[in-house]
mmCIF file of C-alpha atoms in Angstrom:
data_model
loop_
_atom_site.group_PDB
_atom_site.id
_atom_site.type_symbol
_atom_site.label_atom_id
_atom_site.label_comp_id
_atom_site.label_asym_id
_atom_site.label_seq_id
_atom_site.Cartn_x
_atom_site.Cartn_y
_atom_site.Cartn_z
ATOM 1 C CA MET F 1 -4.714 -18.707 11.039
ATOM 2 C CA LYS F 2 -1.319 -20.400 11.089
ATOM 3 C CA LEU F 3 1.794 -18.487 12.155
ATOM 4 C CA ASN F 4 4.737 -19.406 9.932
ATOM 5 C CA TYR F 5 7.460 -17.103 11.238
ATOM 6 C CA VAL F 6 8.340 -13.785 12.854
ATOM 7 C CA TYR F 7 11.492 -11.862 11.913
ATOM 8 C CA ILE F 8 12.573 -8.636 13.565
ATOM 9 C CA ASP F 9 15.619 -7.356 11.711
ATOM 10 C CA THR F 10 17.745 -4.259 12.115
ATOM 11 C CA TYR F 11 20.024 -3.163 9.274
ATOM 12 C CA ARG F 12 22.690 -0.610 10.170
ATOM 13 C CA THR F 13 23.546 0.297 6.578
ATOM 14 C CA PRO F 14 21.636 0.601 3.288
ATOM 15 C CA THR F 15 20.539 -2.889 2.319
ATOM 16 C CA HIS F 16 19.474 -4.819 -0.763
ATOM 17 C CA ILE F 17 17.410 -7.897 0.113
ATOM 18 C CA GLN F 18 17.868 -10.329 -2.757
ATOM 19 C CA THR F 19 15.023 -11.851 -4.766
ATOM 20 C CA HIS F 20 13.050 -14.429 -2.803
ATOM 21 C CA PHE F 21 9.498 -15.644 -2.223
ATOM 22 C CA HIS F 22 7.347 -17.130 0.542
ATOM 23 C CA ASN F 23 4.846 -19.987 0.539
ATOM 24 C CA CYS F 24 2.588 -17.969 2.816
ATOM 25 C CA MET F 25 1.315 -14.431 3.218
ATOM 26 C CA GLU F 26 3.817 -11.981 4.642
ATOM 27 C CA LEU F 27 3.021 -8.831 6.576
ATOM 28 C CA VAL F 28 5.962 -6.412 6.637
ATOM 29 C CA TYR F 29 6.168 -3.326 8.830
ATOM 30 C CA TYR F 30 8.884 -0.749 8.157
ATOM 31 C CA HIS F 31 9.657 1.090 11.406
ATOM 32 C CA HIS F 32 12.134 3.534 9.941
ATOM 33 C CA THR F 33 13.612 3.469 6.464
ATOM 34 C CA THR F 34 12.930 4.556 2.915
ATOM 35 C CA GLY F 35 13.165 2.337 -0.129
ATOM 36 C CA TYR F 36 11.172 0.363 -2.651
ATOM 37 C CA ILE F 37 10.056 -3.144 -3.507
ATOM 38 C CA THR F 38 10.038 -4.817 -6.923
ATOM 39 C CA TRP F 39 8.406 -8.114 -7.766
ATOM 40 C CA LYS F 40 7.856 -10.677 -10.482
ATOM 41 C CA HIS F 41 4.626 -12.518 -11.319
ATOM 42 C CA SER F 42 6.602 -15.585 -12.386
ATOM 43 C CA THR F 43 10.176 -16.778 -12.680
ATOM 44 C CA GLN F 44 10.074 -15.921 -16.378
ATOM 45 C CA GLN F 45 8.898 -12.340 -16.554
ATOM 46 C CA ALA F 46 9.285 -9.347 -14.287
ATOM 47 C CA SER F 47 6.405 -6.957 -13.793
ATOM 48 C CA ASN F 48 6.831 -3.821 -15.884
ATOM 49 C CA SER F 49 5.285 -1.633 -13.241
ATOM 50 C CA LEU F 50 5.213 -1.238 -9.506
ATOM 51 C CA VAL F 51 1.767 -0.897 -8.029
ATOM 52 C CA PHE F 52 0.288 -0.099 -4.665
ATOM 53 C CA MET F 53 -3.237 0.335 -3.422
ATOM 54 C CA ASP F 54 -4.623 2.896 -1.060
ATOM 55 C CA LYS F 55 -8.302 3.428 -0.280
ATOM 56 C CA GLU F 56 -8.126 7.139 -1.041
ATOM 57 C CA THR F 57 -5.857 7.315 -4.052
ATOM 58 C CA GLY F 58 -6.328 4.051 -5.945
ATOM 59 C CA ILE F 59 -3.671 2.570 -8.207
ATOM 60 C CA TYR F 60 -0.247 4.051 -8.934
ATOM 61 C CA GLU F 61 2.737 2.944 -10.980
ATOM 62 C CA GLN F 62 5.363 2.916 -8.246
ATOM 63 C CA LEU F 63 5.664 1.409 -4.796
ATOM 64 C CA ASP F 64 7.935 3.250 -2.392
ATOM 65 C CA PHE F 65 7.898 2.611 1.339
ATOM 66 C CA SER F 66 8.971 4.877 4.168
ATOM 67 C CA ASP F 67 8.768 5.128 7.953
ATOM 68 C CA ASN F 68 5.864 3.349 9.642
ATOM 69 C CA THR F 69 4.291 1.790 6.570
ATOM 70 C CA LEU F 70 2.596 -1.585 6.304
ATOM 71 C CA LEU F 71 2.954 -3.992 3.392
ATOM 72 C CA ILE F 72 1.246 -7.327 2.728
ATOM 73 C CA ILE F 73 2.855 -9.659 0.199
ATOM 74 C CA PRO F 74 0.806 -12.589 -1.210
ATOM 75 C CA PRO F 75 2.308 -16.099 -1.466
ATOM 76 C CA ASN F 76 4.701 -17.226 -4.205
ATOM 77 C CA ILE F 77 5.601 -13.780 -5.523
ATOM 78 C CA LEU F 78 9.276 -13.280 -6.310
ATOM 79 C CA HIS F 79 10.314 -9.944 -4.852
ATOM 80 C CA ASP F 80 13.272 -7.964 -3.624
ATOM 81 C CA GLU F 81 13.700 -4.830 -1.531
ATOM 82 C CA LYS F 82 16.111 -1.945 -1.445
ATOM 83 C CA HIS F 83 16.528 0.106 1.732
ATOM 84 C CA PHE F 84 18.216 3.469 1.247
ATOM 85 C CA SER F 85 19.199 3.887 4.888
ATOM 86 C CA SER F 86 19.566 1.977 8.139
ATOM 87 C CA SER F 87 16.300 0.288 8.987
ATOM 88 C CA LYS F 88 14.240 -1.819 11.324
ATOM 89 C CA VAL F 89 11.777 -4.230 9.747
ATOM 90 C CA THR F 90 9.280 -6.639 11.274
ATOM 91 C CA ALA F 91 8.097 -9.464 9.004
ATOM 92 C CA ILE F 92 5.351 -11.926 9.930
ATOM 93 C CA GLY F 93 4.573 -14.958 7.795
ATOM 94 C CA PHE F 94 1.074 -16.384 8.131
ATOM 95 C CA THR F 95 -1.510 -18.523 6.363
ATOM 96 C CA PRO F 96 -5.119 -17.251 6.497
ATOM 97 C CA GLU F 97 -7.861 -19.638 7.516
ATOM 98 C CA LYS F 98 -9.949 -18.699 4.488
ATOM 99 C CA GLU F 99 -8.356 -18.746 1.059
ATOM 100 C CA ASN F 100 -11.169 -16.589 -0.291
ATOM 101 C CA SER F 101 -9.781 -13.594 1.579
ATOM 102 C CA PHE F 102 -8.943 -10.495 -0.448
ATOM 103 C CA PHE F 103 -5.346 -10.597 0.780
ATOM 104 C CA PHE F 104 -4.814 -14.187 -0.344
ATOM 105 C CA HIS F 105 -5.998 -13.603 -3.911
ATOM 106 C CA SER F 106 -4.240 -10.339 -4.620
ATOM 107 C CA ARG F 107 -1.670 -10.736 -7.388
ATOM 108 C CA ASN F 108 0.520 -7.886 -6.134
ATOM 109 C CA PRO F 109 1.902 -6.587 -2.845
ATOM 110 C CA ILE F 110 -0.525 -4.249 -1.087
ATOM 111 C CA LEU F 111 0.794 -1.133 0.631
ATOM 112 C CA PHE F 112 -1.421 0.567 3.208
ATOM 113 C CA LEU F 113 -0.718 4.257 3.675
ATOM 114 C CA ASP F 114 -3.622 5.198 5.902
ATOM 115 C CA HIS F 115 -3.359 2.553 8.634
ATOM 116 C CA LYS F 116 -0.148 3.665 10.342
ATOM 117 C CA LYS F 117 -1.601 4.054 13.821
ATOM 118 C CA ILE F 118 -3.436 0.717 13.723
ATOM 119 C CA ALA F 119 -0.391 -1.091 12.354
ATOM 120 C CA TYR F 120 2.036 0.453 14.844
ATOM 121 C CA GLU F 121 -0.086 -0.466 17.867
ATOM 122 C CA TYR F 122 -0.468 -4.104 16.853
ATOM 123 C CA ILE F 123 3.115 -4.555 15.655
ATOM 124 C CA CYS F 124 4.404 -3.317 19.021
ATOM 125 C CA LYS F 125 2.191 -5.842 20.824
ATOM 126 C CA ILE F 126 3.274 -8.651 18.496
ATOM 127 C CA GLU F 127 6.955 -7.822 18.996
ATOM 128 C CA LYS F 128 6.449 -7.829 22.751
ATOM 129 C CA GLU F 129 4.811 -11.270 22.662
ATOM 130 C CA TYR F 130 7.567 -12.582 20.422
ATOM 131 C CA SER F 131 10.324 -11.279 22.691
ATOM 132 C CA LYS F 132 8.726 -12.877 25.788
ATOM 133 C CA ARG F 133 8.201 -16.268 24.085
ATOM 134 C CA SER F 134 5.612 -17.328 26.655
ATOM 135 C CA PRO F 135 4.163 -20.876 26.304
ATOM 136 C CA PHE F 136 1.295 -19.616 24.129
ATOM 137 C CA TYR F 137 3.053 -16.772 22.328
ATOM 138 C CA GLN F 138 2.215 -18.123 18.858
ATOM 139 C CA GLU F 139 -1.494 -18.211 19.672
ATOM 140 C CA MET F 140 -1.291 -14.670 21.054
ATOM 141 C CA ILE F 141 0.482 -13.412 17.935
ATOM 142 C CA CYS F 142 -2.160 -15.023 15.707
ATOM 143 C CA LEU F 143 -4.880 -13.371 17.779
ATOM 144 C CA LEU F 144 -3.217 -9.953 17.515
ATOM 145 C CA LEU F 145 -2.573 -10.382 13.801
ATOM 146 C CA ASN F 146 -6.193 -11.366 13.178
ATOM 147 C CA ARG F 147 -7.342 -8.270 15.028
ATOM 148 C CA CYS F 148 -4.932 -6.082 13.074
ATOM 149 C CA LEU F 149 -6.182 -7.418 9.731
ATOM 150 C CA ALA F 150 -9.791 -7.078 10.879
ATOM 151 C CA GLU F 151 -9.169 -3.421 11.744
ATOM 152 C CA ILE F 152 -7.607 -2.837 8.338
ATOM 153 C CA ASP F 153 -10.536 -4.569 6.662
ATOM 154 C CA LYS F 154 -13.024 -2.489 8.624
ATOM 155 C CA THR F 155 -11.346 0.811 7.837
ATOM 156 C CA GLY F 156 -10.206 0.414 4.299
ATOM 157 C CA ILE F 157 -9.689 -2.844 2.442
ATOM 158 C CA SER F 158 -13.369 -3.295 1.552
ATOM 159 C CA SER F 159 -13.516 0.141 -0.017
ATOM 160 C CA THR F 160 -10.258 -0.597 -1.850
ATOM 161 C CA LYS F 161 -11.717 -3.792 -3.292
ATOM 162 C CA ASP F 162 -14.955 -2.039 -4.249
ATOM 163 C CA LYS F 163 -13.015 0.737 -5.930
ATOM 164 C CA LEU F 164 -10.980 -1.747 -7.959
ATOM 165 C CA LEU F 165 -14.146 -3.582 -9.005
ATOM 166 C CA GLU F 166 -15.715 -0.301 -10.090
ATOM 167 C CA GLU F 167 -12.582 0.454 -12.109
ATOM 168 C CA THR F 168 -12.773 -3.013 -13.669
ATOM 169 C CA LYS F 169 -16.405 -2.459 -14.620
ATOM 170 C CA HIS F 170 -15.542 0.946 -16.072
ATOM 171 C CA TYR F 171 -12.734 -0.643 -18.090
ATOM 172 C CA ILE F 172 -15.188 -3.195 -19.518
ATOM 173 C CA ASP F 173 -17.726 -0.451 -20.272
ATOM 174 C CA GLU F 174 -15.075 1.380 -22.289
ATOM 175 C CA HIS F 175 -13.554 -1.661 -24.027
ATOM 176 C CA PHE F 176 -16.320 -4.274 -24.424
ATOM 177 C CA SER F 177 -16.107 -3.918 -28.205
ATOM 178 C CA HIS F 178 -12.504 -5.150 -28.056
ATOM 179 C CA LYS F 179 -11.362 -8.693 -27.443
ATOM 180 C CA ILE F 180 -11.296 -9.095 -23.660
ATOM 181 C CA LYS F 181 -9.969 -12.229 -21.977
ATOM 182 C CA ILE F 182 -10.960 -12.596 -18.340
ATOM 183 C CA GLY F 183 -7.708 -14.424 -17.621
ATOM 184 C CA GLU F 184 -5.804 -11.357 -18.814
ATOM 185 C CA LEU F 185 -8.167 -8.774 -17.344
ATOM 186 C CA ALA F 186 -8.128 -10.146 -13.786
ATOM 187 C CA PRO F 187 -4.370 -9.695 -13.137
ATOM 188 C CA GLN F 188 -4.621 -6.054 -14.252
ATOM 189 C CA PHE F 189 -6.841 -5.531 -11.230
ATOM 190 C CA PHE F 190 -4.903 -7.812 -8.849
ATOM 191 C CA TYR F 191 -7.093 -10.907 -8.825
ATOM 192 C CA CYS F 192 -6.878 -14.572 -9.741
ATOM 193 C CA PRO F 193 -9.454 -15.183 -12.527
ATOM 194 C CA ASP F 194 -11.780 -17.467 -10.520
ATOM 195 C CA TYR F 195 -11.801 -15.195 -7.476
ATOM 196 C CA PHE F 196 -12.208 -12.143 -9.701
ATOM 197 C CA SER F 197 -15.303 -13.662 -11.350
ATOM 198 C CA LYS F 198 -16.711 -14.566 -7.938
ATOM 199 C CA ILE F 199 -16.392 -11.117 -6.358
ATOM 200 C CA PHE F 200 -17.457 -9.354 -9.572
ATOM 201 C CA LYS F 201 -20.691 -11.366 -9.569
ATOM 202 C CA GLU F 202 -21.221 -10.684 -5.858
ATOM 203 C CA LYS F 203 -21.069 -6.945 -6.498
ATOM 204 C CA PHE F 204 -22.766 -6.597 -9.896
ATOM 205 C CA GLY F 205 -24.968 -9.703 -10.134
ATOM 206 C CA LEU F 206 -23.265 -11.045 -13.276
ATOM 207 C CA THR F 207 -19.945 -12.705 -13.987
ATOM 208 C CA PRO F 208 -17.515 -10.578 -16.044
ATOM 209 C CA LYS F 209 -18.104 -12.826 -19.060
ATOM 210 C CA VAL F 210 -21.887 -12.425 -18.918
ATOM 211 C CA TYR F 211 -21.567 -8.693 -18.229
ATOM 212 C CA ILE F 212 -19.432 -8.265 -21.362
ATOM 213 C CA GLN F 213 -21.973 -10.253 -23.387
ATOM 214 C CA GLU F 214 -24.844 -8.105 -22.105
ATOM 215 C CA LYS F 215 -22.975 -4.902 -22.971
ATOM 216 C CA ARG F 216 -22.341 -6.164 -26.503
ATOM 217 C CA LEU F 217 -25.945 -7.243 -26.948
ATOM 218 C CA GLU F 218 -27.292 -3.905 -25.715
ATOM 219 C CA TYR F 219 -25.017 -2.000 -28.080
ATOM 220 C CA ALA F 220 -25.884 -4.268 -31.023
ATOM 221 C CA LYS F 221 -29.622 -3.729 -30.515
ATOM 222 C CA LYS F 222 -29.080 0.015 -30.471
ATOM 223 C CA LEU F 223 -27.018 -0.024 -33.678
ATOM 224 C CA ILE F 224 -29.504 -2.253 -35.515
ATOM 225 C CA MET F 225 -32.415 0.040 -34.724
ATOM 226 C CA GLU F 226 -30.731 3.434 -34.951
ATOM 227 C CA THR F 227 -28.157 3.148 -37.752
ATOM 228 C CA GLU F 228 -27.857 1.980 -41.343
ATOM 229 C CA LEU F 229 -24.690 0.011 -40.647
ATOM 230 C CA THR F 230 -24.552 -3.476 -42.130
ATOM 231 C CA LEU F 231 -24.911 -6.408 -39.766
ATOM 232 C CA ASN F 232 -21.319 -7.387 -40.482
ATOM 233 C CA GLN F 233 -20.176 -3.921 -39.424
ATOM 234 C CA ILE F 234 -22.309 -4.085 -36.297
ATOM 235 C CA SER F 235 -20.941 -7.484 -35.319
ATOM 236 C CA GLU F 236 -17.398 -6.132 -35.632
ATOM 237 C CA LEU F 237 -18.158 -2.938 -33.706
ATOM 238 C CA CYS F 238 -19.685 -4.975 -30.878
ATOM 239 C CA GLY F 239 -16.635 -7.181 -30.416
ATOM 240 C CA PHE F 240 -17.794 -10.389 -32.100
ATOM 241 C CA SER F 241 -15.283 -12.348 -34.157
ATOM 242 C CA ASP F 242 -17.643 -12.599 -37.150
ATOM 243 C CA TYR F 243 -21.281 -12.253 -38.167
ATOM 244 C CA ILE F 244 -22.064 -15.958 -37.679
ATOM 245 C CA GLN F 245 -21.014 -15.813 -34.026
ATOM 246 C CA PHE F 246 -22.949 -12.575 -33.583
ATOM 247 C CA SER F 247 -26.112 -13.956 -35.205
ATOM 248 C CA LYS F 248 -26.079 -17.161 -33.141
ATOM 249 C CA PHE F 249 -25.549 -15.263 -29.897
ATOM 250 C CA TYR F 250 -28.222 -12.679 -30.706
ATOM 251 C CA LYS F 251 -30.817 -15.315 -31.586
ATOM 252 C CA LYS F 252 -30.005 -17.345 -28.481
ATOM 253 C CA LYS F 253 -30.543 -14.310 -26.248
ATOM 254 C CA GLU F 254 -33.438 -12.610 -28.063
ATOM 255 C CA GLY F 255 -35.200 -15.514 -29.782
ATOM 256 C CA ILE F 256 -34.889 -13.772 -33.134
ATOM 257 C CA SER F 257 -31.960 -13.230 -35.494
ATOM 258 C CA PRO F 258 -30.475 -9.755 -36.086
ATOM 259 C CA SER F 259 -31.414 -9.993 -39.769
ATOM 260 C CA GLN F 260 -35.060 -10.551 -38.809
ATOM 261 C CA VAL F 261 -34.926 -7.504 -36.540
ATOM 262 C CA ARG F 262 -33.428 -5.452 -39.349
ATOM 263 C CA ASN F 263 -36.156 -6.646 -41.743
ATOM 264 C CA THR F 264 -38.924 -5.623 -39.339
ATOM 265 C CA LYS F 265 -37.324 -2.190 -39.098
ATOM 266 C CA GLU F 266 -37.388 -1.849 -42.872
#
């Protein structure tokens, strides 16, 4: 891990921190204040919703922070903050050793509501090391930060990731007959497309693309055998762009065309 910066700021009045971004991860701890954070996915378009994740309650449409809450902001996300009262905030910029970490690939800020005790203990130790500025204070802060993130991972982030993957799978199960683009699906569930495909396969054994194909194939086989729908209707209901695409895919997977299957049924 590389330590990029440590800021310990006290604001005596309500404060609006203007839009900015960081080239590294940022861990923010709000000692005492209430407010909210907004962010943009790019310089062109602001996010229409505010989202936070919590291992117990999942995904919500608004991110509000209050006393003793911990926030992790991924790199290169334009964001601003509004504090409704006087506040003390500790911000730590860092670069993880492994870019395949869940934190690094999240597309949105992550707010942890159930790690207050863990966060408070480590933030106090980090602030103490920073105030002393001993010869190896940066190494000590990195060590403490690594331990803090490991504790969070052990007590909640894995279950958060699993829950989001389950929600992604459920979304596909409900919408596989529609046109689904992985590049558009991944950001809905906070992941870069490549990382999303990787962790989806790790959990379910198939990439999202292959999983969608298998769902469509399974449904098509059921409709061919159990209904009188035309093959064109079936191809449309299963999410294929046309019958030709459907027929080629079906034959490639099953070794027989859907029309041949329909003929054997008759």
